[in-house]
Coordinates of C-alpha atoms and ligand atoms in Angstrom, one line a residue:
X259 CA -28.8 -20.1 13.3
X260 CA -25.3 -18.8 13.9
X261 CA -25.3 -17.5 17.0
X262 CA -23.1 -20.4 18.2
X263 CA -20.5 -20.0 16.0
X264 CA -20.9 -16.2 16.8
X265 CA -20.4 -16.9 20.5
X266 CA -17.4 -19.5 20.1
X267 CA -15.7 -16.4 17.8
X268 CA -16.3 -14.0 20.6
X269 CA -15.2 -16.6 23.0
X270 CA -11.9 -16.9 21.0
X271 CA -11.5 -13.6 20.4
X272 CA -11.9 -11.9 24.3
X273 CA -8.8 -14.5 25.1
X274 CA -7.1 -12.9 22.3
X275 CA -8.1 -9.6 23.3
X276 CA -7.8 -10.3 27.2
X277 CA -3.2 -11.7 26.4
X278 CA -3.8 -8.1 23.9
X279 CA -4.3 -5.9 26.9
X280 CA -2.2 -7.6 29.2
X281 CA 0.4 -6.9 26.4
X282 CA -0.7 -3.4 25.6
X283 CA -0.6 -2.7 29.7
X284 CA 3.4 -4.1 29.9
X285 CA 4.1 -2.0 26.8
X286 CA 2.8 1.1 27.9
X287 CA 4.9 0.0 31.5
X288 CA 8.2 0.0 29.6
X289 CA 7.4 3.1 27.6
X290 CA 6.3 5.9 30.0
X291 CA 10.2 7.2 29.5
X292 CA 9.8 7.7 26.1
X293 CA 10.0 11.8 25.9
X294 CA 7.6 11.8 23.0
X295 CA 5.3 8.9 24.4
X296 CA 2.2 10.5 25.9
X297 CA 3.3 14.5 25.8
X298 CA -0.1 16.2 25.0
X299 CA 0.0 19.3 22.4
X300 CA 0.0 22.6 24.0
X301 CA -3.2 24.6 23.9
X302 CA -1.6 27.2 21.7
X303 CA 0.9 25.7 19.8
X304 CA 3.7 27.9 18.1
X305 CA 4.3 27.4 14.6
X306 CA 6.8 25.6 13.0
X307 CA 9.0 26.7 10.0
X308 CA 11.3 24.7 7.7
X309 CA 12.5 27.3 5.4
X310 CA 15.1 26.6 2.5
X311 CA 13.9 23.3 2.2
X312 CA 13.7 21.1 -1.2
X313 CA 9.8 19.8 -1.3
X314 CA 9.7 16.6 -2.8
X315 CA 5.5 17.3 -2.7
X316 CA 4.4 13.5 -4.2
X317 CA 2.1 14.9 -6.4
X318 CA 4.3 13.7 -9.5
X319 CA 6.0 17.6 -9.9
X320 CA 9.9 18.0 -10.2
X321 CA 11.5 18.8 -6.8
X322 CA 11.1 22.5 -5.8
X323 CA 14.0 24.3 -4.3
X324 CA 14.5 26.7 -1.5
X325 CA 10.8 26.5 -0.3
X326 CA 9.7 27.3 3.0
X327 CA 6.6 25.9 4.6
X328 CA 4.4 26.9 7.8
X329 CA 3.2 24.7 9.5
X330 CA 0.3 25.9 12.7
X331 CA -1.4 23.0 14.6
X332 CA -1.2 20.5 12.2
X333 CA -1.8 22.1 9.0
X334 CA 0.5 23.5 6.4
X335 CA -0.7 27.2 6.7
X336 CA 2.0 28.4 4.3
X337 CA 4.3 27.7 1.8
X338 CA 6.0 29.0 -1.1
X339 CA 9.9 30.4 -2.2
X340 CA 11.8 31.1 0.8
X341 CA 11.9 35.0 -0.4
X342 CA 7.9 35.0 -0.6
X343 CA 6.7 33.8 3.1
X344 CA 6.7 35.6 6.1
X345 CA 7.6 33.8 9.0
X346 CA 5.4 34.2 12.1
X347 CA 6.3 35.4 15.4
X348 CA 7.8 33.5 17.9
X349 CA 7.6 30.3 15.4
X350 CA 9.8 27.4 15.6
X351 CA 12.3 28.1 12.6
X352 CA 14.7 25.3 11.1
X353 CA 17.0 25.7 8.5
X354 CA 16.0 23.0 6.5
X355 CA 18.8 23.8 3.1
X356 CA 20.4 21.1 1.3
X357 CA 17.4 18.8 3.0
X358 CA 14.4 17.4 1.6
X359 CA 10.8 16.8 2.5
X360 CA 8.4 14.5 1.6
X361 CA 4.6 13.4 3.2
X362 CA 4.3 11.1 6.0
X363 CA 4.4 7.6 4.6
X364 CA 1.6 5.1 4.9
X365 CA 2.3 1.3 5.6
X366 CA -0.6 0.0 4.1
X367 CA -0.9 -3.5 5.8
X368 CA 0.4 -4.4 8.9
X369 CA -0.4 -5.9 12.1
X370 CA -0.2 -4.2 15.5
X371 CA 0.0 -6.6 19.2
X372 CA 1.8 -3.6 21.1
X373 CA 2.8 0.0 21.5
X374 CA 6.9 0.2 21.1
X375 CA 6.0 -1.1 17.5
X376 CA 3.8 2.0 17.0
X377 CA 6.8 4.4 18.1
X378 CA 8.3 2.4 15.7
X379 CA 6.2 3.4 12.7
X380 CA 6.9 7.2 13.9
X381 CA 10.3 6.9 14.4
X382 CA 11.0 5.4 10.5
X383 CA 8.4 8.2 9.1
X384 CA 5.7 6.2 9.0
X385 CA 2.5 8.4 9.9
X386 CA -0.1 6.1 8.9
X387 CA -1.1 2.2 9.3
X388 CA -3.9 0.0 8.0
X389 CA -4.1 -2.7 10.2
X390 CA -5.2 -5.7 8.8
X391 CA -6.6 -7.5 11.6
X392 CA -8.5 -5.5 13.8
X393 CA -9.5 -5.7 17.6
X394 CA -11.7 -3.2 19.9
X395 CA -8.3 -2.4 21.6
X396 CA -7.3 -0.7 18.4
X397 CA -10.3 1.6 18.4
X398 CA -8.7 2.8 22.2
X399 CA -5.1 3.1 20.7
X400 CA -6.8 5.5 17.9
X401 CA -8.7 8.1 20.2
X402 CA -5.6 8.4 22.3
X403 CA -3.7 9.0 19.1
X404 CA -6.8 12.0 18.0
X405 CA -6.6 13.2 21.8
X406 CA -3.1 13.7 21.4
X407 CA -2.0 11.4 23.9
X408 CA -0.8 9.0 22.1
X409 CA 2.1 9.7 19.3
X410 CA 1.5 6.9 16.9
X411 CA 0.2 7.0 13.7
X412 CA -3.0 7.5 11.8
X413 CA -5.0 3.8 12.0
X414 CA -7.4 2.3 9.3
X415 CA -8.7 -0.4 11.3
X416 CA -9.9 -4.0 9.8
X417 CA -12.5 -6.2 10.8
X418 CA -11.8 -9.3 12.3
X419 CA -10.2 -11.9 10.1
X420 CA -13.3 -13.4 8.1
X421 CA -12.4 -16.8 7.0
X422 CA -14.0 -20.3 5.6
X423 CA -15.5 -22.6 8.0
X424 CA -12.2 -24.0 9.8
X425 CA -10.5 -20.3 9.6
X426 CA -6.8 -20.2 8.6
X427 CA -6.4 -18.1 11.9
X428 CA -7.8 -18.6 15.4
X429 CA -10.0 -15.9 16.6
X430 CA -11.1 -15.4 12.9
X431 CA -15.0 -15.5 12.5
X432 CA -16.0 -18.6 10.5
X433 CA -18.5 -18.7 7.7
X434 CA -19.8 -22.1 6.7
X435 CA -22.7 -20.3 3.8
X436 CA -24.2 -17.1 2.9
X437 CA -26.4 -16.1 6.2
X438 CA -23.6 -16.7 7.9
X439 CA -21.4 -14.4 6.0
X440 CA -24.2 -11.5 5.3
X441 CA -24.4 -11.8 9.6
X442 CA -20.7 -11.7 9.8
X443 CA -20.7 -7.9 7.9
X444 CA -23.4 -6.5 9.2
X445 CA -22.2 -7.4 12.8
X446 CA -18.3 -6.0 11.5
X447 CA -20.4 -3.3 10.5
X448 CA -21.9 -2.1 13.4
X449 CA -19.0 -3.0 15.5
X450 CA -17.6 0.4 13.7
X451 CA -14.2 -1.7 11.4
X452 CA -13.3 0.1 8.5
X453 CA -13.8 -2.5 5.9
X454 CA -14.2 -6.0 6.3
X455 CA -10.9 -8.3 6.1
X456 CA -11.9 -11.4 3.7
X457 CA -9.2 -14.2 3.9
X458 CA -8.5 -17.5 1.9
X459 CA -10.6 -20.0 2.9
X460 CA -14.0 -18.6 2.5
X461 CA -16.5 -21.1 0.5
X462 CA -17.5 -19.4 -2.7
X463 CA -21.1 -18.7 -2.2
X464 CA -20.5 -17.0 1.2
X465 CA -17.5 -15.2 -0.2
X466 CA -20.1 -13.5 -2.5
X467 CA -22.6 -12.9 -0.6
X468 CA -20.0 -11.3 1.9
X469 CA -19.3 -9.0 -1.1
X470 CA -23.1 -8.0 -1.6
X471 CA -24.0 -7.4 1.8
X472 CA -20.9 -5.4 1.7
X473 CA -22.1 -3.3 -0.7
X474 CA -25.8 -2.6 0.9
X475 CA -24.1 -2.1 4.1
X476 CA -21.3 0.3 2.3
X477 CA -18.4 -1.3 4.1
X478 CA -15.4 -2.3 1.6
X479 CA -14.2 -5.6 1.4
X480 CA -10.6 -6.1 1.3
X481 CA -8.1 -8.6 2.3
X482 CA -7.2 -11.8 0.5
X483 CA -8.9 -13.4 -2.5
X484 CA -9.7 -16.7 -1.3
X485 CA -8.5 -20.2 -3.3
X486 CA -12.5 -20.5 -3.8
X487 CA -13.0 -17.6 -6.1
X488 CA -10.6 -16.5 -9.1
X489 CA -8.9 -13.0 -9.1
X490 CA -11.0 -11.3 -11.7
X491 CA -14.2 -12.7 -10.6
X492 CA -13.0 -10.9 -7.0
X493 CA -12.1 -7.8 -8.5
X494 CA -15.8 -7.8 -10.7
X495 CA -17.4 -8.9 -7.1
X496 CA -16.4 -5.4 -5.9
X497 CA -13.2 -6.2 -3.6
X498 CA -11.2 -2.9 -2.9
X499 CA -7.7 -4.4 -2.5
X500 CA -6.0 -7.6 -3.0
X501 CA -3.3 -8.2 -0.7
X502 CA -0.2 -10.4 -1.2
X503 CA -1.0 -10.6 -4.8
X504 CA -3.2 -13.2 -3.8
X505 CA -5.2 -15.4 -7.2
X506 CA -2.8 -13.2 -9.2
X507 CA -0.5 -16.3 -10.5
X508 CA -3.3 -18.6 -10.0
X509 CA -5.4 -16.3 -12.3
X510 CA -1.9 -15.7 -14.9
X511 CA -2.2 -19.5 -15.4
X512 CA -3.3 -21.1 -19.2
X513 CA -4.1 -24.1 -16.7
X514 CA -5.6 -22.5 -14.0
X515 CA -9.0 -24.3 -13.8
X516 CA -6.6 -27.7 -13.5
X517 CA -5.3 -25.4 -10.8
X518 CA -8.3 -24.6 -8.8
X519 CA -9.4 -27.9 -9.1
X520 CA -6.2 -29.3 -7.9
X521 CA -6.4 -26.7 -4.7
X522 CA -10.0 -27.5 -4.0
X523 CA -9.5 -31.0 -3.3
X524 CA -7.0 -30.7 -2.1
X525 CA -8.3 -28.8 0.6
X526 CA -11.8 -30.5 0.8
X527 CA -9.2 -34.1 1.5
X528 CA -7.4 -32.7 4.5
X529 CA -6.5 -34.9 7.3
X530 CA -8.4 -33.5 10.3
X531 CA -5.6 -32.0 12.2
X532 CA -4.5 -30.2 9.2
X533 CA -5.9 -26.5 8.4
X534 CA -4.0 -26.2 4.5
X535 CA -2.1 -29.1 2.6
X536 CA 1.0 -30.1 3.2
X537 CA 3.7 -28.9 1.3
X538 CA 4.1 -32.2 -0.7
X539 CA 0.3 -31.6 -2.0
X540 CA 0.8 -28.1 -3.0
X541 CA 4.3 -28.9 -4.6
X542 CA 3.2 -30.2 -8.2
X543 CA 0.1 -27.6 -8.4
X544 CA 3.1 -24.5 -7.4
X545 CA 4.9 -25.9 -10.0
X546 CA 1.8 -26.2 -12.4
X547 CA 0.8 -22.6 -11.8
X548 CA 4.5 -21.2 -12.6
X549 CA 5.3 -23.3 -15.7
X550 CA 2.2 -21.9 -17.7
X551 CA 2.3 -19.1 -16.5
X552 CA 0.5 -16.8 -19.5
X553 CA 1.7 -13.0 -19.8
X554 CA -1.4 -12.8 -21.9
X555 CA -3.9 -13.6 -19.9
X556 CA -1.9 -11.8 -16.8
X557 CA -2.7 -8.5 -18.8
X558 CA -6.2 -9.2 -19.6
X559 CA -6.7 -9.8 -15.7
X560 CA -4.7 -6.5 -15.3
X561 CA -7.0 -4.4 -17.4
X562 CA -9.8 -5.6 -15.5
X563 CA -8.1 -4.9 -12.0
X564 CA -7.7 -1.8 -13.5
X565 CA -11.2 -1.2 -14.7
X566 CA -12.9 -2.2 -11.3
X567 CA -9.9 0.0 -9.3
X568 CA -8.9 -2.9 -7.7
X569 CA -6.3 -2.1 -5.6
X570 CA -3.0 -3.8 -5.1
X571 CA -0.9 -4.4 -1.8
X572 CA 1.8 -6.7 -3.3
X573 CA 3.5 -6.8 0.4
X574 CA 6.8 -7.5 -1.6
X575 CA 8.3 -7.5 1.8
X576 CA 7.1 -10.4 3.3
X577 CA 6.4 -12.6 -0.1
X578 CA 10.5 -11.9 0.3
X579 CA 10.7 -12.5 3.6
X580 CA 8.9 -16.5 3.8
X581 CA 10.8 -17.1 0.5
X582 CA 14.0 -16.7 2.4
X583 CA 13.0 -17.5 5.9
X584 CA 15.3 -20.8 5.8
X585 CA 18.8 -18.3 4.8
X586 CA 20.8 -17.5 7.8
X587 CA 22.2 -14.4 6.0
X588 CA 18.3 -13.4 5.7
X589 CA 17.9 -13.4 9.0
X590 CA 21.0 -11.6 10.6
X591 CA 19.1 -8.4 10.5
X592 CA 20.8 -6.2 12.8
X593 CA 17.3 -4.4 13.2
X594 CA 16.3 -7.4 15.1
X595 CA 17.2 -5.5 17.7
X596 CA 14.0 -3.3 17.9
X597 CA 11.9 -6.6 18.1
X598 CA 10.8 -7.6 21.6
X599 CA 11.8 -11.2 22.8
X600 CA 8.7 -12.8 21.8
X601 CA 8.4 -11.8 18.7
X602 CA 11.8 -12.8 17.9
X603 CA 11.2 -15.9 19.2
X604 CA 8.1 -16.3 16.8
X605 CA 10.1 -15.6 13.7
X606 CA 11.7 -18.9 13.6
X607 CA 10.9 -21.4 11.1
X608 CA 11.2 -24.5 13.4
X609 CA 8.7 -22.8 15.1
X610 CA 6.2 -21.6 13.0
X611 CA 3.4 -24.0 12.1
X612 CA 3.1 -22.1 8.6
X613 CA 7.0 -23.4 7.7
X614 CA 7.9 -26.3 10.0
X615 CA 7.7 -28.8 7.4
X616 CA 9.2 -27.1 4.6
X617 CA 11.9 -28.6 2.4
X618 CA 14.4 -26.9 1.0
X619 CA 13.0 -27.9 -2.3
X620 CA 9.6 -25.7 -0.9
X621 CA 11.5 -22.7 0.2
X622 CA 13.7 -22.9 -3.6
X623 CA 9.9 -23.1 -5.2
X624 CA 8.9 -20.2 -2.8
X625 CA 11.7 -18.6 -4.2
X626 CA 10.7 -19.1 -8.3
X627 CA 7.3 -17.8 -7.2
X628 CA 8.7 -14.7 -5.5
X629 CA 10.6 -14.2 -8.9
X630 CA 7.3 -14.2 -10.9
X631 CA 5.9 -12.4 -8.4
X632 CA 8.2 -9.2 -8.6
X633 CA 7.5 -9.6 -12.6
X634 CA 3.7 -9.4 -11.9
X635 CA 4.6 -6.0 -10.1
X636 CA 6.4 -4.7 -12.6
X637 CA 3.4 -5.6 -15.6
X638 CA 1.2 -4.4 -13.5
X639 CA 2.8 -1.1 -13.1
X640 CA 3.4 -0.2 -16.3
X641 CA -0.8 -1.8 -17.3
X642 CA -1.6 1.2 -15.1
X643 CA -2.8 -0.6 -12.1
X644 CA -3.4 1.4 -8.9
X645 CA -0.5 0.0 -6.4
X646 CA -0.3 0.6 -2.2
X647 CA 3.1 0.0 -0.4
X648 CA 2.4 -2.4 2.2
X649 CA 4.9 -4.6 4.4
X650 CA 2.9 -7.3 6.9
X651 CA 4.8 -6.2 9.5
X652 CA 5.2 -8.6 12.4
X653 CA 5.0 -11.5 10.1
X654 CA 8.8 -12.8 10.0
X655 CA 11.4 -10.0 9.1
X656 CA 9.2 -7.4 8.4
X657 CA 10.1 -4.8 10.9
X658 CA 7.6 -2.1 11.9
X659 CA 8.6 1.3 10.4
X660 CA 12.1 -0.2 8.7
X661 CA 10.4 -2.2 6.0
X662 CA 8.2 0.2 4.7
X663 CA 11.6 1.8 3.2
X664 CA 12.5 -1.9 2.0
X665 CA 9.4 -2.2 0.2
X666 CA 9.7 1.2 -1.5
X667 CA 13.4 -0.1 -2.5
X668 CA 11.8 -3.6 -3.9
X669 CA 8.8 -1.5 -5.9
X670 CA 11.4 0.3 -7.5
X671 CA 13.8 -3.1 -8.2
X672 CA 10.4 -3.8 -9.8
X673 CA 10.7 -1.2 -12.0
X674 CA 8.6 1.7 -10.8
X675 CA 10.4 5.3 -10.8
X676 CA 11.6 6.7 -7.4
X677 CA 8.7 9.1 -7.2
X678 CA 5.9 6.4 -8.5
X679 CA 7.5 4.3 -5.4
X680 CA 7.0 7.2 -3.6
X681 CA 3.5 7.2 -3.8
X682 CA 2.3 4.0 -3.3
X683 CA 3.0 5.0 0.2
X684 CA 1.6 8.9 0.0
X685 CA -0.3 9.9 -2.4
X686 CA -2.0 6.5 -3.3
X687 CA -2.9 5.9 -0.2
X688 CA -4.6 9.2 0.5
X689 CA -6.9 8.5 -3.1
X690 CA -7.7 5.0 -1.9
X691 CA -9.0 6.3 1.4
X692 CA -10.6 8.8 0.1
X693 CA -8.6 11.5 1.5
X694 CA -6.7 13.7 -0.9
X695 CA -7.7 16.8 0.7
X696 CA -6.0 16.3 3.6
X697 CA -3.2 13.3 3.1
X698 CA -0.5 12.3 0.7
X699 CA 1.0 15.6 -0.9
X700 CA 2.9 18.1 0.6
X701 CA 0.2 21.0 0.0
X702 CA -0.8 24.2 1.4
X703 CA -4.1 24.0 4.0
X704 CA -2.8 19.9 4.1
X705 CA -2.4 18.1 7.4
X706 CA 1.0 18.3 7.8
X707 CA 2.5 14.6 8.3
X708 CA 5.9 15.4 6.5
X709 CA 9.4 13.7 6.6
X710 CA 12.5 15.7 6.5
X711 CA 15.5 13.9 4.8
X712 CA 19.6 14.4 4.5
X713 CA 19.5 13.2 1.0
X714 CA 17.3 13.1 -2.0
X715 CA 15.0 10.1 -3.1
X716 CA 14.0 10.8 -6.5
X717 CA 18.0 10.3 -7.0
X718 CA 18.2 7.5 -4.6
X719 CA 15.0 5.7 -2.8
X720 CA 17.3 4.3 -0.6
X721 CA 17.6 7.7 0.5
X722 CA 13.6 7.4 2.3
X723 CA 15.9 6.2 5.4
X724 CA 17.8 9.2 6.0
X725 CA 15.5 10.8 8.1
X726 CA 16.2 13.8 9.8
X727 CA 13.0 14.6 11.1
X728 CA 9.5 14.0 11.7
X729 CA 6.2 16.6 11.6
X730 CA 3.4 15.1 13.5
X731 CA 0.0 15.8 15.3
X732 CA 1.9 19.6 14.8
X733 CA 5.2 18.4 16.8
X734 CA 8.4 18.3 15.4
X735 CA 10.7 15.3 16.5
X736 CA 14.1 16.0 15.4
X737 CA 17.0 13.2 15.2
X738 CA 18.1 13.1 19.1
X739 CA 14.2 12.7 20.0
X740 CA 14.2 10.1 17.5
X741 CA 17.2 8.4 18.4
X742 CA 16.2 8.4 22.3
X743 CA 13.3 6.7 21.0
X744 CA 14.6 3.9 19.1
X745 CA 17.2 3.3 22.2
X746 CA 14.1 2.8 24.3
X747 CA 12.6 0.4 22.3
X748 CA 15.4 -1.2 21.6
X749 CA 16.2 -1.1 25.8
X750 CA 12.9 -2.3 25.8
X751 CA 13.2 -5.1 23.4
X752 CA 15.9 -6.4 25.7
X753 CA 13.7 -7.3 28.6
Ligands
LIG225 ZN1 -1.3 -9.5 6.8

């Protein structure tokens, strides 16, 4: 019964996949200069010592001075006070005094079209990615990264883009009722995704049963809640994260059933070239949803989240980013550099279908909801719900690497401390995958993704971006081997 929509899907999604390699292949063209590109590890490798280093470990302790930490293949083997550890023969030793060093930071939701952008991740001290729409291409781009041949960060990898019945996204695989959907995860399922991407225009029956057959098949369900289903009833159906913050105003609202009601036919009345409402339409229901909004009823939903460890990927950066899109000074970033020609093109707002017809009246409403939005961060914070630093990179000025320090900067404008900032993008998510015995802290017999800084960023967060080196897959890339990097992407971004 949906095999044809299966095929149209897998129709879409090889052309996707087909312009993805093609991409991949120029990218890897441009980038065989890149020193630390494709070096594999040596057989025996010799270990590395940072002694006299401050350890910033993430685990919620006060900095520790004058520590010095082994590291063999890719595991912390040792550490302890500088005057305690032996250092082994023939090691790799940096003096690492008056510097500090934190874990390898997570971006936990981006999306990833080429390989320079990868580099990129490395080169900011980003060590691990969940991408959040995932292709069989990724899967490649992960065992070269394992074999060692590869120096890009750790991947979670996401399902295709699961959406309603005329998806948001082409290329997504659209569910029109519950077989449908139940077929859609046991497929993502056996295709091997991590989790199952859920996005916001799934019907509310197949949104659930998504959710069950999620849990016989024991594949998490994560991604946005759709304008179908409200944010609690997501968070009791089982949904591991909410990204975006997505139903979290809707759901905040004294009116929001006026407010669902108001979305649903709105979208049920579109004219048939048009995927969402136009601006227009959604206009009075923003404003509906902001003026009542209800800091009670926010923290009642928040206990809940909290309850059902629901996790939460505000993506401060880009709720920023399409808030602002229409401000020159916004978009003067002189990191635009690193972005390839294409993608620079893309982040235009004449061009992109999502903003073309947006007034400046939208993008000032856009901006009141971004407000509230950094408000709901902060409540939710301090109601104890479980947070993950995530940017949506290669959406509009979000900058692989770069913006995962510019959302740690906005989580603590939001009121979380340095080190709770810290780890949303460390320690949080090594819990939320499951993996606290080998990610997130700087720990002895941990894998040993670590970032070396000039300056401290418990006293500064800002500080996250004064990297002086990187510790990964056992290989440390000190500032010139980063710098050559970014002046081959950037060379690279040129062409
Ligand atoms: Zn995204």
């Amino acid at each position: 019964m949906i095999g044809p929509k299966f095929s149209v899907a897998a129709m879409l999604l090889s052309k996707i996949e087909a312009t993805m390699k093609k991409v991949f292949m120029l990218a890897l063209l441009a980038l065989v200069t890149i020193p630390f590109a494709n070096a594999r590890q040596n057989a025996q490798p010799k270990a590395i010592v940072l002694t006299h280093v401050t350890v910033i470990d993430a685990t919620g302790a006060p900095a520790k001075p004058d520590v010095t930490v082994v590291i063999t293949g890719d595991r912390i083997t040792e550490l302890g006070p500088t005057s305690g550890v032996r250092i082994p023969k023939n090691a790799e030793v940096v003096d690492a005094t008056g510097k500090f060093l934190i874990p390898g930071l997570w971006d936990m939701h981006v999306h990833v079209y080429d390989k320079p952008s990868l580099k990129l991740f490395i080169a900011n001290g980003v060590t691990g990615i969940r991408i959040m729409w995932g292709f069989p291409a990724h899967f490649e781009l992960r065992k070269e990264v394992q074999q060692g041949t590869l120096l890009a960060p750790r991947m979670i990898i996401a399902s295709t883009i699961v959406d309603g019945p005329k998806p948001f996204w082409p290329g997504s695989i659209a569910v029109s009722n519950e077989a449908e959907g139940r077929q859609a995860v046991i497929k993502l399922k056996q295709d091997g995704y991590d989790f199952v991407k859920v996005y916001s225009l799934l019907p509310r029956a197949s949104y659930f049963a998504i959710a069950d057959e999620a849990k016989k098949q024991g594949i998490p369900i994560e991604g946005h809640v759709p304008y179908s289903v409200s944010a609690g009833a997501a968070s009791d159906a089982g949904q591991k994260t909410i990204e975006h913050l997505t139903g979290i105003l809707a759901a905040s609202s004294a009116r929001e059933e006026e407010y669902a009601k108001g979305l649903q036919e709105a979208l049920l009345n579109l004219p048939p070239d048009q995927k969402f409402p136009s601006p227009a339409r959604i206009r009075p229901l923003t404003r509906l949803m902001l003026e009542n909004f209800s800091p009670e009823k926010a923290n009642i939903l928040f206990g809940r989240l909290k309850r059902n460890h629901t996790w939460q990927c505000p993506t401060l950066t880009v709720l920023r980013s399409t808030a602002f899109f229409n401000d020159p000074k916004f978009r003067n970033d002189p990191r635009l550099k690193y972005v390839s020609t294409e993608m620079r093109d893309a982040w235009d707002p004449t061009k992109d279908f999502r903003f073309k017809e947006r007034t400046a009246e939208d993008f000032e409403l856009s901006r009141q909801t971004y407000q509230k939005q950094f408000e709901l961060v902060s409540m939710m914070h301090k109601a104890g719900v479980d947070l993950l630093a995530g940017t949506d990179t290669a959406n509009p000025f979000c900058f692989p690497g770069f913006s995962l320090h510019d959302e740690l900067a906005l989580l603590v404008n939001a009121g979380l401390t340095p080190m709770a900032a810290l780890q949303t993008a460390t320690l949080n998510p090594a819990r939320f995958l499951g993996k606290e015995k080998d990610l997130g802290t700087v720990e002895k017999n941990k894998i040993a993704d670590l970032v070396l800084l000039d300056e401290n960023p418990l006293e500064d967060i800002r500080n996250t971006t004064k990297i002086r080196s990187v510790v990964f897959n056992g290989r440390l890339l000190d500032r010139k081997a980063l710098d050559q990097a970014l002046a081959e992407i950037e060379a690279a971004a040129k062409k």
